[in-house]
């Protein structure tokens, strides 16, 4: 069975094309020249983490973050997170929260797990505006909270750093 779809394309005027290119160049230049306008700060990251875990103390360990040391394209940075846990009904990972400390909104993703997940591991891709730390916070069923972080250097178009 062969399916065909006809797509009708309308011509783009020079003015529309110029406007689109100009807006794209302006957006790229502003990200390179004024990166601080589009980035979070340590206070925003701390507030985002506190919003998720409250006043619980963050313990090191148990979390493994697998990220590239250098990302040539910040639009799609692969990240794999895994937490050392037996994943039983009495001892399992409830959630893992991912943060990027210099993104305009530090909250990147929340991954939910249950004992039926088998293991607390997931892979995804995230967008990063520039070189920064990726922070993973894991909530366990016993109420403990663990944290791990890793730096990724983003070098897209010479604007990273």
Coordinates of N, CA, C and O in Angstrom, one line a residue:
X1 N 0.8 -1.2 0.0 CA 0.0 0.0 0.0 C 0.9 1.2 0.0 O 1.8 1.4 0.8
X2 N 0.6 2.1 -0.9 CA 1.5 3.3 -1.0 C 0.6 4.5 -0.7 O -0.5 4.7 -1.3
X3 N 1.1 5.4 0.2 CA 0.3 6.6 0.6 C 1.1 7.8 0.1 O 2.3 7.9 0.3
X4 N 0.4 8.7 -0.5 CA 1.0 9.9 -0.9 C 0.3 11.1 -0.3 O -0.9 11.1 -0.1
X5 N 1.1 12.1 0.0 CA 0.5 13.4 0.5 C 1.0 14.5 -0.3 O 2.2 14.7 -0.5
X6 N 0.1 15.4 -0.7 CA 0.5 16.5 -1.5 C 0.6 17.7 -0.5 O -0.3 18.0 0.3
X7 N 1.7 18.4 -0.6 CA 2.0 19.5 0.2 C 2.1 20.7 -0.7 O 2.9 20.8 -1.6
X8 N 1.2 21.7 -0.4 CA 1.2 22.9 -1.2 C 2.1 24.0 -0.5 O 1.9 24.2 0.7
X9 N 3.0 24.5 -1.2 CA 4.0 25.5 -0.6 C 3.7 26.8 -1.3 O 3.6 26.9 -2.5
X10 N 3.6 27.8 -0.5 CA 3.5 29.2 -1.0 C 4.8 29.9 -1.0 O 5.6 29.6 -0.1
X11 N 5.1 30.7 -1.9 CA 6.4 31.4 -2.0 C 6.5 32.4 -0.8 O 5.5 32.9 -0.3
X12 N 7.7 32.5 -0.3 CA 8.0 33.5 0.7 C 8.6 34.7 0.1 O 9.5 34.7 -0.7
X13 N 8.1 35.9 0.5 CA 8.6 37.1 -0.1 C 10.0 37.4 0.5 O 10.4 36.9 1.6
X14 N 10.7 38.2 -0.2 CA 12.0 38.6 0.3 C 11.9 39.3 1.7 O 12.8 39.1 2.5
X15 N 10.9 40.1 1.9 CA 10.7 40.8 3.1 C 10.5 39.8 4.3 O 11.1 39.9 5.3
X16 N 9.6 38.8 4.1 CA 9.4 37.8 5.1 C 10.6 37.0 5.4 O 10.9 36.7 6.5
X17 N 11.3 36.6 4.3 CA 12.6 35.9 4.5 C 13.6 36.7 5.3 O 14.2 36.2 6.2
X18 N 13.8 38.0 4.9 CA 14.7 38.8 5.6 C 14.4 39.0 7.1 O 15.2 39.0 7.9
X19 N 13.1 39.2 7.3 CA 12.6 39.3 8.7 C 12.9 38.1 9.6 O 13.4 38.2 10.7
X20 N 12.7 36.9 9.0 CA 12.9 35.7 9.7 C 14.4 35.5 10.0 O 14.8 35.1 11.1
X21 N 15.2 35.7 9.0 CA 16.7 35.6 9.2 C 17.2 36.6 10.2 O 18.0 36.3 11.1
X22 N 16.7 37.9 10.1 CA 17.1 38.9 11.0 C 16.7 38.6 12.5 O 17.5 38.7 13.4
X23 N 15.5 38.0 12.7 CA 15.1 37.7 14.0 C 16.0 36.5 14.6 O 16.3 36.5 15.8
X24 N 16.3 35.6 13.7 CA 17.2 34.5 14.1 C 18.6 34.9 14.5 O 19.1 34.5 15.5
X25 N 19.1 35.8 13.7 CA 20.4 36.4 14.0 C 20.4 37.2 15.3 O 21.3 37.1 16.1
X26 N 19.3 38.0 15.5 CA 19.2 38.8 16.7 C 19.1 37.9 18.0 O 19.8 38.1 19.0
X27 N 18.4 36.8 17.9 CA 18.2 35.9 19.0 C 19.6 35.2 19.3 O 20.0 35.1 20.5
X28 N 20.3 34.8 18.3 CA 21.6 34.2 18.5 C 22.6 35.1 19.1 O 23.4 34.8 20.0
X29 N 22.6 36.4 18.6 CA 23.6 37.4 19.0 C 23.3 37.7 20.5 O 24.2 37.9 21.3
X30 N 22.0 37.8 20.8 CA 21.7 38.2 22.2 C 22.1 37.1 23.2 O 22.5 37.4 24.3
X31 N 22.0 35.8 22.8 CA 22.4 34.7 23.7 C 23.9 34.8 23.9 O 24.4 34.4 25.0
X32 N 24.6 35.2 22.8 CA 26.1 35.2 23.0 C 26.6 36.4 23.7 O 27.5 36.4 24.5
X33 N 26.0 37.6 23.4 CA 26.4 38.8 24.0 C 25.9 39.1 25.4 O 26.5 39.7 26.3
X34 N 24.7 38.6 25.7 CA 24.1 38.8 27.0 C 23.6 37.5 27.7 O 22.4 37.3 28.0
X35 N 24.5 36.5 27.9 CA 24.0 35.2 28.4 C 23.5 35.4 29.8 O 22.7 34.6 30.3
X36 N 23.9 36.3 30.6 CA 23.5 36.5 32.0 C 22.0 36.8 32.0 O 21.3 36.6 33.0
X37 N 21.4 37.4 31.0 CA 20.0 37.8 31.0 C 19.1 36.5 30.9 O 18.0 36.6 31.4
X38 N 19.7 35.5 30.4 CA 18.9 34.3 30.2 C 19.3 33.1 31.1 O 19.1 32.0 30.8
X39 N 20.0 33.4 32.2 CA 20.4 32.3 33.1 C 20.0 32.5 34.5 O 19.7 33.6 35.0
X40 N 19.8 31.4 35.2 CA 19.4 31.4 36.6 C 20.7 31.7 37.4 O 21.8 31.7 36.9
X41 N 20.5 31.8 38.7 CA 21.6 31.9 39.6 C 21.5 30.9 40.7 O 20.5 30.1 40.7
X42 N 22.5 30.8 41.5 CA 22.5 29.8 42.6 C 21.3 29.9 43.5 O 20.8 28.9 44.0
X43 N 20.8 31.1 43.7 CA 19.6 31.3 44.6 C 18.4 30.6 43.9 O 17.6 29.9 44.6
X44 N 18.2 30.7 42.6 CA 17.1 30.1 42.0 C 17.2 28.6 42.0 O 16.2 27.9 42.2
X45 N 18.4 28.0 41.9 CA 18.6 26.6 42.0 C 18.3 26.1 43.4 O 17.5 25.1 43.6
X46 N 18.8 26.8 44.4 CA 18.5 26.4 45.8 C 17.0 26.5 46.1 O 16.5 25.6 46.7
X47 N 16.3 27.5 45.6 CA 14.9 27.6 45.8 C 14.1 26.5 45.1 O 13.2 25.9 45.6
X48 N 14.6 26.1 43.9 CA 13.9 25.0 43.1 C 14.1 23.7 43.9 O 13.2 22.9 44.0
X49 N 15.3 23.4 44.4 CA 15.5 22.2 45.1 C 14.7 22.2 46.4 O 14.1 21.2 46.8
X50 N 14.7 23.3 47.1 CA 14.0 23.4 48.4 C 12.5 23.2 48.1 O 11.8 22.6 49.0
X51 N 12.0 23.7 47.0 CA 10.6 23.5 46.7 C 10.2 22.0 46.5 O 9.1 21.6 46.9
X52 N 11.2 21.2 46.1 CA 11.0 19.8 45.8 C 11.1 19.0 47.1 O 10.3 18.1 47.4
X53 N 12.2 19.3 47.9 CA 12.5 18.4 49.1 C 12.3 19.1 50.4 O 12.5 18.4 51.4
X54 N 12.0 20.3 50.4 CA 11.8 21.0 51.7 C 13.1 21.2 52.4 O 14.1 21.6 51.8
X55 N 13.1 21.1 53.7 CA 14.3 21.3 54.5 C 15.1 20.1 54.8 O 16.0 20.1 55.7
X56 N 14.8 19.0 54.1 CA 15.6 17.8 54.3 C 17.1 18.0 53.8 O 17.3 18.7 52.9
X57 N 18.0 17.3 54.6 CA 19.4 17.5 54.2 C 19.7 16.6 53.0 O 19.2 15.5 52.9
X58 N 20.6 17.1 52.2 CA 21.0 16.4 50.9 C 22.2 15.6 51.2 O 23.2 16.1 51.6
X59 N 22.2 14.3 51.0 CA 23.3 13.4 51.2 C 24.0 13.1 49.9 O 23.3 13.0 48.9
X60 N 25.3 13.0 49.9 CA 26.0 12.6 48.7 C 25.9 11.1 48.4 O 25.6 10.3 49.3
X61 N 26.1 10.7 47.2 CA 26.2 9.3 46.9 C 24.9 8.7 46.4 O 23.9 9.4 46.2
X62 N 24.9 7.4 46.0 CA 23.8 6.6 45.5 C 23.4 7.0 44.0 O 22.8 6.2 43.3
X63 N 23.7 8.2 43.6 CA 23.2 8.7 42.2 C 24.4 8.7 41.3 O 25.5 9.2 41.6
X64 N 24.2 8.1 40.1 CA 25.2 8.1 39.1 C 24.7 8.9 37.9 O 23.6 8.6 37.4
X65 N 25.4 10.0 37.5 CA 25.0 10.8 36.4 C 26.0 10.5 35.3 O 27.2 10.6 35.4
X66 N 25.4 10.2 34.1 CA 26.3 9.9 32.9 C 26.0 11.0 31.9 O 24.9 11.0 31.3
X67 N 26.9 11.9 31.8 CA 26.8 13.1 30.9 C 28.1 13.2 30.1 O 29.2 12.9 30.6
X68 N 28.0 13.8 28.9 CA 29.3 14.1 28.2 C 30.0 15.3 29.0 O 29.4 16.2 29.5
X69 N 31.4 15.2 29.0 CA 32.1 16.3 29.6 C 32.0 17.6 28.7 O 31.9 18.7 29.3
X70 N 32.0 17.4 27.4 CA 31.8 18.5 26.5 C 30.7 18.2 25.5 O 30.6 17.1 24.9
X71 N 29.8 19.1 25.4 CA 28.6 19.0 24.5 C 28.8 20.0 23.4 O 28.9 21.2 23.7
X72 N 28.9 19.6 22.2 CA 29.1 20.5 21.1 C 27.8 21.2 20.7 O 27.8 22.2 20.0
X73 N 26.7 20.6 21.1 CA 25.4 21.2 20.8 C 24.6 21.2 22.1 O 24.1 20.2 22.5
X74 N 24.3 22.4 22.6 CA 23.6 22.5 23.9 C 22.1 22.2 23.7 O 21.4 22.1 24.7
X75 N 21.6 22.1 22.5 CA 20.2 21.8 22.2 C 19.8 20.4 22.6 O 18.6 20.2 22.9
X76 N 20.7 19.5 22.5 CA 20.4 18.1 22.8 C 21.5 17.4 23.6 O 22.4 16.8 23.0
X77 N 21.6 17.6 24.9 CA 22.6 17.0 25.7 C 22.1 15.7 26.3 O 21.1 15.8 27.1
X78 N 22.7 14.6 26.0 CA 22.2 13.3 26.6 C 22.5 13.2 28.0 O 23.6 13.6 28.5
X79 N 21.6 12.7 28.8 CA 21.8 12.5 30.2 C 21.2 11.2 30.7 O 20.1 10.9 30.3
X80 N 21.9 10.4 31.4 CA 21.4 9.1 32.0 C 21.7 9.2 33.5 O 22.7 9.6 33.9
X81 N 20.6 9.0 34.2 CA 20.7 9.0 35.7 C 20.3 7.6 36.2 O 19.3 7.0 35.7
X82 N 21.0 7.1 37.2 CA 20.6 5.9 37.8 C 20.9 6.0 39.3 O 21.9 6.7 39.7
X83 N 20.1 5.3 40.1 CA 20.2 5.4 41.6 C 20.4 4.0 42.1 O 19.6 3.1 41.7
X84 N 21.4 3.8 43.0 CA 21.6 2.5 43.6 C 20.6 2.2 44.6 O 20.5 2.8 45.6
X85 N 19.6 1.3 44.3 CA 18.5 1.0 45.2 C 18.0 -0.4 44.8 O 18.0 -0.8 43.7
X86 N 17.6 -1.2 45.9 CA 17.1 -2.6 45.6 C 15.7 -2.5 45.0 O 15.3 -3.5 44.4
X87 N 15.0 -1.4 45.0 CA 13.7 -1.2 44.4 C 12.7 -2.3 44.9 O 12.0 -2.9 44.2
X88 N 12.7 -2.5 46.2 CA 11.7 -3.3 46.9 C 10.6 -2.4 47.4 O 10.7 -1.2 47.4
X89 N 9.5 -3.0 47.9 CA 8.4 -2.2 48.4 C 8.8 -1.4 49.6 O 8.2 -0.4 49.9
X90 N 9.8 -1.9 50.4 CA 10.2 -1.2 51.6 C 11.4 -0.2 51.4 O 11.7 0.6 52.2
X91 N 12.1 -0.4 50.2 CA 13.3 0.4 50.0 C 13.4 0.7 48.5 O 13.9 -0.2 47.7
X92 N 12.9 1.8 48.0 CA 12.9 2.1 46.6 C 13.1 3.7 46.4 O 12.9 4.4 47.3
X93 N 13.4 4.0 45.2 CA 13.5 5.4 44.8 C 12.1 5.9 44.3 O 11.4 5.2 43.5
X94 N 11.6 7.0 44.9 CA 10.3 7.5 44.6 C 10.4 8.4 43.3 O 9.6 8.4 42.4
X95 N 11.4 9.3 43.3 CA 11.6 10.3 42.2 C 13.0 10.7 42.1 O 13.7 10.8 43.1
X96 N 13.4 11.1 40.9 CA 14.6 11.8 40.7 C 14.3 13.1 40.0 O 13.6 13.1 39.0
X97 N 14.8 14.2 40.5 CA 14.6 15.5 39.9 C 15.9 16.0 39.3 O 17.0 15.9 39.9
X98 N 15.9 16.5 38.0 CA 17.0 17.0 37.3 C 16.9 18.5 37.2 O 15.9 19.1 36.9
X99 N 18.1 19.2 37.5 CA 18.2 20.6 37.5 C 19.4 21.0 36.7 O 20.4 20.3 36.6
X100 N 19.3 22.1 36.0 CA 20.5 22.7 35.3 C 20.7 24.1 35.9 O 19.8 25.0 35.8
X101 N 21.8 24.4 36.6 CA 21.9 25.6 37.4 C 22.0 26.9 36.7 O 21.8 27.9 37.3
X102 N 22.2 26.9 35.4 CA 22.3 28.2 34.7 C 21.3 28.3 33.6 O 21.3 29.3 32.8
X103 N 20.3 27.4 33.6 CA 19.2 27.6 32.6 C 18.2 28.6 33.2 O 18.2 28.8 34.4
X104 N 17.5 29.3 32.4 CA 16.5 30.3 32.9 C 15.6 29.8 33.9 O 15.2 30.5 34.9
X105 N 15.2 28.5 33.8 CA 14.3 27.8 34.8 C 15.1 26.6 35.1 O 15.3 25.7 34.3
X106 N 15.7 26.5 36.3 CA 16.6 25.4 36.6 C 15.9 24.0 36.6 O 16.6 23.0 36.4
X107 N 14.6 23.9 36.8 CA 13.9 22.6 36.8 C 13.9 22.1 35.4 O 13.4 22.7 34.5
X108 N 14.5 20.9 35.2 CA 14.5 20.3 33.9 C 13.5 19.1 33.8 O 12.7 19.1 32.8
X109 N 13.5 18.2 34.7 CA 12.7 17.0 34.6 C 12.5 16.4 36.0 O 13.3 16.5 36.9
X110 N 11.4 15.7 36.2 CA 11.1 14.9 37.3 C 10.8 13.5 36.8 O 9.9 13.3 36.0
X111 N 11.5 12.5 37.3 CA 11.3 11.1 36.9 C 10.7 10.3 38.1 O 11.4 10.3 39.1
X112 N 9.6 9.7 37.9 CA 8.9 9.0 39.0 C 9.2 7.5 38.8 O 9.2 6.9 37.7
X113 N 9.5 6.8 40.0 CA 9.7 5.4 40.0 C 8.9 4.7 41.0 O 8.4 5.4 42.0
X114 N 8.8 3.4 40.9 CA 8.1 2.6 41.9 C 8.8 1.2 42.0 O 9.6 1.0 41.1
X115 N 8.5 0.4 42.9 CA 9.2 -0.9 43.0 C 9.0 -1.7 41.7 O 9.9 -2.5 41.3
X116 N 7.9 -1.5 41.0 CA 7.6 -2.3 39.8 C 8.5 -1.7 38.6 O 8.5 -2.4 37.6
X117 N 9.2 -0.7 38.8 CA 10.1 -0.1 37.8 C 11.3 -1.1 37.6 O 11.9 -1.1 36.5
X118 N 11.6 -1.9 38.6 CA 12.7 -2.8 38.5 C 14.0 -2.2 38.8 O 14.8 -2.7 39.6
X119 N 14.3 -1.1 38.3 CA 15.5 -0.3 38.6 C 15.3 1.2 38.4 O 14.4 1.6 37.6
X120 N 16.0 2.0 39.1 CA 15.8 3.4 39.1 C 16.9 4.0 38.1 O 17.9 4.4 38.5
X121 N 16.5 3.9 36.8 CA 17.4 4.4 35.8 C 16.6 4.9 34.6 O 15.6 4.3 34.3
X122 N 17.1 6.0 34.1 CA 16.4 6.6 32.9 C 17.4 7.4 32.1 O 18.4 8.0 32.6
X123 N 17.1 7.6 30.8 CA 17.9 8.4 29.9 C 17.0 9.4 29.2 O 15.8 9.0 28.9
X124 N 17.5 10.6 29.0 CA 16.7 11.6 28.3 C 17.7 12.6 27.7 O 18.9 12.3 27.7
X125 N 17.2 13.6 27.1 CA 18.1 14.7 26.6 C 17.6 16.0 27.1 O 16.4 16.1 27.4
X126 N 18.5 16.9 27.3 CA 18.1 18.2 27.9 C 18.8 19.3 27.1 O 19.8 19.1 26.4
X127 N 18.2 20.5 27.3 CA 18.7 21.7 26.6 C 19.5 22.5 27.6 O 19.0 22.8 28.7
X128 N 20.7 22.9 27.2 CA 21.5 23.7 28.1 C 22.0 24.9 27.4 O 22.5 24.8 26.2
X129 N 21.9 26.1 28.0 CA 22.2 27.3 27.3 C 23.7 27.6 27.3 O 24.2 28.3 26.4
X130 N 24.4 27.1 28.3 CA 25.9 27.3 28.3 C 26.5 26.3 29.3 O 25.8 25.5 30.0
X131 N 27.8 26.4 29.5 CA 28.5 25.5 30.4 C 27.9 25.6 31.8 O 27.7 26.7 32.3
X132 N 27.5 24.5 32.4 CA 26.9 24.5 33.7 C 26.9 23.2 34.4 O 27.3 22.2 33.8
X133 N 26.4 23.1 35.6 CA 26.2 21.9 36.4 C 24.8 21.3 36.2 O 23.9 22.1 36.2
X134 N 24.8 20.0 36.0 CA 23.5 19.3 36.1 C 23.5 18.7 37.4 O 24.4 18.0 37.9
X135 N 22.4 18.9 38.1 CA 22.2 18.4 39.5 C 21.0 17.4 39.5 O 20.0 17.7 39.0
X136 N 21.3 16.3 40.1 CA 20.2 15.2 40.3 C 19.9 15.1 41.8 O 20.9 15.0 42.6
X137 N 18.7 15.1 42.1 CA 18.2 14.9 43.5 C 17.3 13.7 43.5 O 16.3 13.7 42.8
X138 N 17.6 12.7 44.3 CA 16.8 11.5 44.4 C 16.0 11.4 45.8 O 16.7 11.6 46.8
X139 N 14.7 11.2 45.7 CA 13.9 11.0 46.9 C 13.7 9.5 47.1 O 13.2 8.9 46.2
X140 N 14.1 9.0 48.3 CA 13.9 7.6 48.5 C 12.7 7.3 49.4 O 12.2 8.3 50.1
X141 N 12.2 6.1 49.4 CA 11.0 5.8 50.2 C 11.2 5.9 51.7 O 10.2 6.1 52.4
X142 N 12.4 5.9 52.2 CA 12.6 6.0 53.6 C 12.7 7.5 54.0 O 13.0 7.8 55.2
X143 N 12.5 8.4 53.1 CA 12.5 9.8 53.4 C 13.9 10.5 53.2 O 14.0 11.7 53.3
X144 N 14.9 9.7 52.9 CA 16.2 10.4 52.7 C 16.3 11.0 51.3 O 15.5 10.5 50.4
X145 N 17.1 12.0 51.1 CA 17.3 12.6 49.8 C 18.8 12.7 49.5 O 19.6 13.1 50.3
X146 N 19.1 12.2 48.3 CA 20.5 12.2 47.9 C 20.7 13.2 46.7 O 19.8 13.4 45.9
X147 N 21.9 13.7 46.5 CA 22.2 14.6 45.5 C 23.5 14.3 44.8 O 24.5 13.9 45.5
X148 N 23.6 14.6 43.5 CA 24.9 14.4 42.8 C 24.9 15.5 41.7 O 23.8 16.0 41.2
X149 N 26.0 16.0 41.3 CA 26.1 16.9 40.2 C 27.3 16.7 39.4 O 28.3 16.1 39.8
X150 N 27.2 17.1 38.1 CA 28.3 17.0 37.1 C 28.3 18.2 36.2 O 27.2 18.7 35.9
X151 N 29.5 18.7 35.8 CA 29.6 19.8 34.9 C 29.6 19.4 33.5 O 30.2 18.4 33.1
X152 N 28.9 20.1 32.6 CA 28.9 19.9 31.2 C 29.4 21.2 30.5 O 28.8 22.2 30.8
X153 N 30.4 21.1 29.7 CA 30.9 22.3 29.0 C 30.2 22.3 27.6 O 30.3 21.4 26.8
X154 N 29.4 23.4 27.4 CA 28.7 23.6 26.1 C 29.5 24.5 25.2 O 29.8 25.6 25.6
X155 N 29.7 24.1 24.0 CA 30.6 24.9 23.1 C 29.9 25.2 21.8 O 30.5 25.4 20.8
X156 N 28.5 25.4 21.8 CA 27.8 25.6 20.5 C 28.2 27.0 19.9 O 28.1 28.0 20.6
X157 N 28.6 27.0 18.7 CA 28.9 28.2 18.0 C 29.8 29.2 18.6 O 29.8 30.3 18.3
X158 N 30.7 28.7 19.5 CA 31.6 29.5 20.2 C 31.0 30.4 21.2 O 31.6 31.3 21.8
X159 N 29.7 30.2 21.5 CA 29.0 31.1 22.5 C 29.0 30.5 23.9 O 28.7 31.1 24.8
X160 N 29.4 29.2 24.0 CA 29.4 28.5 25.3 C 30.6 29.0 26.0 O 31.5 29.6 25.5
X161 N 30.6 28.6 27.3 CA 31.8 28.9 28.1 C 31.5 29.0 29.5 O 30.4 28.9 30.0

